[in-house]
Short mmCIF file of C-alpha atoms in Angstrom, two decimals:
data_model
loop_
_atom_site.label_atom_id
_atom_site.label_comp_id
_atom_site.label_asym_id
_atom_site.label_seq_id
_atom_site.Cartn_x
_atom_site.Cartn_y
_atom_site.Cartn_z
CA UNK A 1449 73.63 129.64 109.02
CA UNK A 1450 76.33 127.61 107.28
CA UNK A 1451 79.25 129.47 105.79
CA UNK A 1452 79.76 129.62 102.05
CA UNK A 1453 82.71 127.22 102.31
CA UNK A 1454 80.66 124.68 104.24
CA UNK A 1455 77.74 124.96 101.80
CA UNK A 1456 80.10 124.34 98.88
CA UNK A 1457 81.53 121.29 100.63
CA UNK A 1458 78.08 119.91 101.45
CA UNK A 1459 76.65 120.53 97.98
CA UNK A 1460 79.57 118.88 96.17
CA UNK A 1461 78.46 115.68 94.45
CA UNK A 1462 79.13 112.61 96.54
CA UNK A 1463 81.67 110.13 95.11
CA UNK A 1464 80.43 106.68 94.14
CA UNK A 1465 80.48 104.24 97.06
CA UNK A 1466 83.25 101.73 97.59
CA UNK A 1467 82.17 98.32 96.30
CA UNK A 1468 82.33 95.74 99.08
CA UNK A 1469 83.06 92.25 97.85
CA UNK A 1470 82.44 89.17 100.00
CA UNK A 1471 84.89 89.18 102.88
CA UNK A 1472 86.93 86.03 102.40
CA UNK A 1473 90.21 85.70 104.26
CA UNK A 1474 92.17 85.61 101.00
CA UNK A 1475 90.70 86.78 97.69
CA UNK A 1476 92.22 86.31 94.26
CA UNK A 1477 93.19 90.03 93.87
CA UNK A 1478 94.87 89.79 97.27
CA UNK A 1479 96.75 86.63 96.32
CA UNK A 1480 97.79 88.12 92.95
CA UNK A 1481 99.06 91.31 94.62
CA UNK A 1482 101.03 89.36 97.22
CA UNK A 1483 102.55 87.09 94.58
CA UNK A 1484 103.55 90.01 92.36
CA UNK A 1485 105.21 91.91 95.21
CA UNK A 1486 106.93 88.82 96.63
CA UNK A 1487 108.48 88.03 93.23
CA UNK A 1488 110.01 91.49 92.65
CA UNK A 1489 113.60 90.42 93.52
CA UNK A 1490 113.40 87.93 90.65
CA UNK A 1491 112.51 90.36 87.86
CA UNK A 1492 112.94 93.95 89.02
CA UNK A 1493 116.60 94.19 88.03
CA UNK A 1494 115.88 92.68 84.61
CA UNK A 1495 113.68 95.65 83.66
CA UNK A 1496 116.21 98.23 84.83
CA UNK A 1497 114.78 99.02 88.27
CA UNK A 1498 116.23 98.41 91.74
CA UNK A 1499 115.10 96.58 94.86
CA UNK A 1500 114.81 99.70 97.01
CA UNK A 1501 112.05 100.91 94.69
CA UNK A 1502 109.90 97.87 95.56
CA UNK A 1503 110.56 98.51 99.26
CA UNK A 1504 109.44 102.14 98.94
CA UNK A 1505 106.34 101.14 96.96
CA UNK A 1506 105.28 98.69 99.69
CA UNK A 1507 105.76 101.37 102.37
CA UNK A 1508 103.69 103.91 100.47
CA UNK A 1509 101.05 101.29 99.77
CA UNK A 1510 100.75 100.82 103.54
CA UNK A 1511 100.47 104.57 104.04
CA UNK A 1512 97.85 104.91 101.30
CA UNK A 1513 95.78 101.95 102.55
CA UNK A 1514 95.68 103.42 106.03
CA UNK A 1515 94.74 106.84 104.69
CA UNK A 1516 91.98 105.36 102.56
CA UNK A 1517 90.28 104.00 105.68
CA UNK A 1518 89.52 107.67 106.38
CA UNK A 1519 88.88 109.06 102.90
CA UNK A 1520 87.49 106.12 100.94
CA UNK A 1521 85.60 104.26 103.66
CA UNK A 1522 84.65 106.92 106.23
CA UNK A 1523 84.53 109.96 103.93
CA UNK A 1524 86.87 112.00 106.17
CA UNK A 1525 89.33 114.08 104.09
CA UNK A 1526 92.56 114.48 106.06
CA UNK A 1527 95.14 116.78 104.47
CA UNK A 1528 97.73 116.53 107.23
CA UNK A 1529 98.31 112.79 107.34
CA UNK A 1530 102.01 113.20 106.68
CA UNK A 1531 102.24 114.18 110.34
CA UNK A 1532 101.56 110.61 111.43
CA UNK A 1533 103.89 109.21 108.81
CA UNK A 1534 106.51 111.48 110.37
CA UNK A 1535 105.42 110.63 113.91
CA UNK A 1536 106.12 107.00 113.11
CA UNK A 1537 109.51 107.94 111.69
CA UNK A 1538 110.39 109.91 114.82
CA UNK A 1539 108.98 107.31 117.18
CA UNK A 1540 106.06 109.22 118.71
CA UNK A 1541 103.57 106.47 117.94
CA UNK A 1542 100.84 107.48 120.40
CA UNK A 1543 100.50 111.15 119.52
CA UNK A 1544 97.58 110.56 117.13
CA UNK A 1545 95.16 109.70 119.96
CA UNK A 1546 95.06 113.28 121.30
CA UNK A 1547 94.45 114.76 117.85
CA UNK A 1548 91.76 112.22 116.98
CA UNK A 1549 89.90 112.94 120.21
CA UNK A 1550 89.92 116.66 119.42
CA UNK A 1551 88.94 116.75 115.75
CA UNK A 1552 86.40 113.93 115.62
CA UNK A 1553 83.73 116.37 116.83
CA UNK A 1554 84.15 118.34 113.59
CA UNK A 1555 82.92 117.51 110.12
CA UNK A 1556 83.12 118.70 106.54
CA UNK A 1557 85.50 121.51 105.70
CA UNK A 1558 86.28 122.17 109.38
CA UNK A 1559 87.52 118.60 109.82
CA UNK A 1560 89.80 118.96 106.80
CA UNK A 1561 91.16 122.33 107.97
CA UNK A 1562 91.94 120.98 111.43
CA UNK A 1563 93.90 118.09 109.96
CA UNK A 1564 96.01 120.63 108.04
CA UNK A 1565 96.57 122.64 111.23
CA UNK A 1566 97.69 119.64 113.27
CA UNK A 1567 99.90 118.43 110.45
CA UNK A 1568 101.70 121.78 110.37
CA UNK A 1569 102.06 121.79 114.18
CA UNK A 1570 103.95 118.49 114.05
CA UNK A 1571 106.07 119.74 111.16
CA UNK A 1572 106.93 122.96 113.05
CA UNK A 1573 107.90 121.01 116.17
CA UNK A 1574 110.13 118.73 114.10
CA UNK A 1575 111.85 121.76 112.57
CA UNK A 1576 112.36 123.75 115.78
CA UNK A 1577 113.03 121.11 118.45
CA UNK A 1578 116.61 120.69 117.29
CA UNK A 1579 117.94 118.95 120.39
CA UNK A 1580 115.47 116.06 119.92
CA UNK A 1581 114.63 115.89 116.21
CA UNK A 1582 117.82 117.30 114.69
CA UNK A 1583 115.91 120.21 113.15
CA UNK A 1584 116.07 120.53 109.38
CA UNK A 1585 118.85 117.95 109.21
CA UNK A 1586 116.67 115.32 110.88
CA UNK A 1587 117.93 112.17 112.59
CA UNK A 1588 120.76 110.70 110.57
CA UNK A 1589 122.65 107.41 110.52
CA UNK A 1590 119.84 105.32 111.96
CA UNK A 1591 120.81 101.66 112.17
CA UNK A 1592 118.79 98.82 110.73
CA UNK A 1593 118.78 96.63 113.80
CA UNK A 1594 117.93 92.93 113.38
CA UNK A 1595 114.33 91.84 113.88
CA UNK A 1596 114.66 89.69 117.00
CA UNK A 1597 111.72 87.32 117.60
CA UNK A 1598 113.32 85.55 120.57
CA UNK A 1599 113.57 82.18 118.86
CA UNK A 1600 115.15 83.68 115.72
CA UNK A 1601 116.84 86.89 114.58
CA UNK A 1602 116.46 88.34 111.08
CA UNK A 1603 119.07 90.74 109.72
CA UNK A 1604 117.54 93.76 107.94
CA UNK A 1605 120.81 95.25 106.71
CA UNK A 1606 120.12 94.70 103.01
CA UNK A 1607 117.31 96.31 101.02
CA UNK A 1608 116.04 92.88 100.00
CA UNK A 1609 115.79 91.67 103.62
CA UNK A 1610 114.04 94.86 104.68
CA UNK A 1611 111.69 94.54 101.69
CA UNK A 1612 110.53 91.10 102.79
CA UNK A 1613 110.09 92.35 106.35
CA UNK A 1614 108.00 95.29 105.09
CA UNK A 1615 106.14 92.91 102.76
CA UNK A 1616 105.20 90.68 105.71
CA UNK A 1617 103.87 93.74 107.54
CA UNK A 1618 101.98 94.75 104.38
CA UNK A 1619 100.33 91.32 104.12
CA UNK A 1620 99.14 91.45 107.73
CA UNK A 1621 97.80 95.01 107.35
CA UNK A 1622 96.00 94.23 104.09
CA UNK A 1623 94.29 91.17 105.54
CA UNK A 1624 93.40 93.06 108.71
CA UNK A 1625 92.01 96.07 106.85
CA UNK A 1626 90.10 93.85 104.42
CA UNK A 1627 88.37 92.10 107.32
CA UNK A 1628 87.80 95.42 109.09
CA UNK A 1629 86.07 97.21 106.20
CA UNK A 1630 83.85 94.17 105.58
CA UNK A 1631 82.92 93.83 109.25
CA UNK A 1632 79.97 95.55 110.99
CA UNK A 1633 82.46 98.30 111.93
CA UNK A 1634 83.21 98.92 108.26
CA UNK A 1635 79.51 98.94 107.37
CA UNK A 1636 78.88 101.60 109.99
CA UNK A 1637 81.78 103.67 108.62
CA UNK A 1638 80.09 103.57 105.22
CA UNK A 1639 76.83 104.63 106.81
CA UNK A 1640 78.62 107.58 108.44
CA UNK A 1641 80.19 108.44 105.09
CA UNK A 1642 76.85 108.40 103.27
CA UNK A 1643 74.86 110.33 105.87
CA UNK A 1644 76.32 111.16 109.28
CA UNK A 1645 73.05 112.47 110.68
CA UNK A 1646 71.05 109.37 109.73
CA UNK A 1647 73.75 107.11 111.18
CA UNK A 1648 73.42 108.96 114.48
CA UNK A 1649 69.61 108.77 114.39
CA UNK A 1650 69.65 104.97 114.12
CA UNK A 1651 71.74 104.77 117.27
CA UNK A 1652 75.38 104.68 116.19
CA UNK A 1653 77.96 106.70 118.13
CA UNK A 1654 79.24 108.64 115.15
CA UNK A 1655 81.98 110.45 117.06
CA UNK A 1656 83.39 107.16 118.39
CA UNK A 1657 83.50 105.53 114.96
CA UNK A 1658 85.17 108.58 113.42
CA UNK A 1659 87.69 108.63 116.27
CA UNK A 1660 88.47 104.93 115.87
CA UNK A 1661 88.86 105.30 112.10
CA UNK A 1662 91.29 108.17 112.61
CA UNK A 1663 93.32 106.33 115.25
CA UNK A 1664 93.61 103.16 113.14
CA UNK A 1665 94.47 105.18 110.03
CA UNK A 1666 97.08 107.23 111.88
CA UNK A 1667 98.56 104.10 113.47
CA UNK A 1668 99.05 102.52 110.03
CA UNK A 1669 100.57 105.78 108.77
CA UNK A 1670 102.94 105.74 111.75
CA UNK A 1671 103.87 102.12 111.01
CA UNK A 1672 104.63 103.06 107.39
CA UNK A 1673 106.67 106.03 108.63
CA UNK A 1674 108.71 103.80 110.93
CA UNK A 1675 109.47 101.46 108.01
CA UNK A 1676 110.36 104.48 105.87
CA UNK A 1677 112.84 105.66 108.52
CA UNK A 1678 114.41 102.18 108.50
CA UNK A 1679 114.61 102.23 104.70
CA UNK A 1680 116.10 105.73 104.54
CA UNK A 1681 118.15 105.21 107.73
CA UNK A 1682 117.07 108.71 108.70
CA UNK A 1683 114.05 110.71 109.78
CA UNK A 1684 113.60 114.28 108.65
CA UNK A 1685 110.87 116.97 108.95
CA UNK A 1686 109.95 116.97 105.26
CA UNK A 1687 108.01 113.73 105.71
CA UNK A 1688 105.58 115.77 107.84
CA UNK A 1689 105.21 118.59 105.33
CA UNK A 1690 101.96 119.50 103.64
CA UNK A 1691 103.18 118.34 100.24
CA UNK A 1692 103.95 114.87 101.65
CA UNK A 1693 100.39 114.73 102.98
CA UNK A 1694 99.20 115.81 99.55
CA UNK A 1695 101.07 112.96 97.87
CA UNK A 1696 99.09 110.30 99.70
CA UNK A 1697 95.83 112.08 98.82
CA UNK A 1698 96.86 112.05 95.15
CA UNK A 1699 97.77 108.37 95.35
CA UNK A 1700 94.41 107.40 96.80
CA UNK A 1701 92.36 109.51 94.40
CA UNK A 1702 94.19 108.65 91.19
CA UNK A 1703 94.27 104.98 92.15
CA UNK A 1704 90.52 104.90 92.82
CA UNK A 1705 90.36 104.56 96.59
CA UNK A 1706 86.87 106.07 96.62
CA UNK A 1707 85.46 103.07 94.74
CA UNK A 1708 87.84 100.19 95.44
CA UNK A 1709 89.76 98.72 98.36
CA UNK A 1710 92.72 98.25 95.99
CA UNK A 1711 92.75 101.85 94.75
CA UNK A 1712 95.45 103.01 97.22
CA UNK A 1713 97.68 100.08 96.27
CA UNK A 1714 97.38 100.92 92.57
CA UNK A 1715 97.80 104.65 93.19
CA UNK A 1716 100.93 104.24 95.35
CA UNK A 1717 102.63 102.01 92.78
CA UNK A 1718 101.62 104.37 89.96
CA UNK A 1719 102.93 107.44 91.80
CA UNK A 1720 106.33 105.99 92.78
CA UNK A 1721 106.91 104.52 89.32
CA UNK A 1722 105.87 107.80 87.65
CA UNK A 1723 108.22 109.71 89.96
CA UNK A 1724 111.20 107.53 89.05
CA UNK A 1725 110.48 106.97 85.37
CA UNK A 1726 109.35 110.52 84.54
CA UNK A 1727 111.99 111.95 86.87
CA UNK A 1728 114.67 110.24 84.78
CA UNK A 1729 113.67 112.42 81.81
CA UNK A 1730 112.62 115.71 83.36
CA UNK A 1731 112.94 117.58 86.65
CA UNK A 1732 109.37 118.83 86.21
CA UNK A 1733 107.85 115.34 86.51
CA UNK A 1734 105.51 116.52 89.25
CA UNK A 1735 104.01 119.11 86.88
CA UNK A 1736 103.06 116.40 84.39
CA UNK A 1737 101.81 114.13 87.13
CA UNK A 1738 99.77 117.04 88.52
CA UNK A 1739 98.20 117.66 85.11
CA UNK A 1740 97.33 113.98 84.85
CA UNK A 1741 95.85 114.09 88.35
CA UNK A 1742 93.71 117.12 87.46
CA UNK A 1743 92.44 115.44 84.30
CA UNK A 1744 91.61 112.28 86.23
CA UNK A 1745 89.72 114.16 88.95
CA UNK A 1746 87.77 116.20 86.38
CA UNK A 1747 86.88 113.48 83.88
CA UNK A 1748 87.30 110.11 85.66
CA UNK A 1749 87.04 110.76 89.42
CA UNK A 1750 86.66 107.05 90.08
CA UNK A 1751 90.39 106.66 89.32
CA UNK A 1752 92.29 103.77 87.76
CA UNK A 1753 90.44 101.13 89.77
CA UNK A 1754 87.10 102.63 88.74
CA UNK A 1755 88.10 102.63 85.08
CA UNK A 1756 89.07 98.97 85.38
CA UNK A 1757 85.76 98.13 87.02
CA UNK A 1758 83.91 99.87 84.18
CA UNK A 1759 85.88 97.96 81.53
CA UNK A 1760 85.26 94.63 83.26
CA UNK A 1761 81.58 95.48 83.74
CA UNK A 1762 81.11 96.26 80.04
CA UNK A 1763 82.97 93.08 79.07
CA UNK A 1764 80.61 91.04 81.21
#
């Protein structure tokens, strides 16, 4: 007999499905997003912001896009994804494979609880293994080494240079993820999300697809974490903490990752800008953001992207 927690999880109303547009190599929202981000050095300073902010936004967009492969496309709620962000920052890029192989047999509330457990294990190791990770102080004074491609070397010393490097990575990941979620693999992930049992009955290896989704998602999180360590020139245990994992969940949900591919991008930009702009006026910015998040989840769970889709739909 299912536990009360599992019954509550199963009976919760399912979110609306992600809308899959035709899978062209470059769509107009993609081109507009790339153009807007690429032009930030030209206008960011004029509105009182700084280039590092654009760099951080791109990194968190990467993190949120990777996370949304699990939550928005496969329906797997991970609440410990900061671990893989931190794993990337500390350089342990292959650690996610062991965890994915272990937890992909679980589903529902048990899957979510295991992701929390593994996230806290990585955080605890980062705190206690002082000789390797630096403990609570982390790894400090990391150098931004040049990106050496053999035929050319690109200096990443300035925030602007690192931004364009991170932006190039972002472009490649966006195009790759866009193709992935519109491929047969992505269709099967949506089938697993809608009804795992039916997907298994029609012959799909559900465990394998869940495992692959987790590995890809964690790899992108690790890539974002590595870029974050380059940006901060340090790696510290707090990036693995539960609240850091919670931030990416909030970004995806408030942006509308459950209904749109672009939800995580919108949510990451919204979160970082709210943090800096609200934080300039009050130290309790996270309280106000949390209240906004609660209101969004209760009254408009489709997020900002879903609201936009509704407005455009009514206009048409």
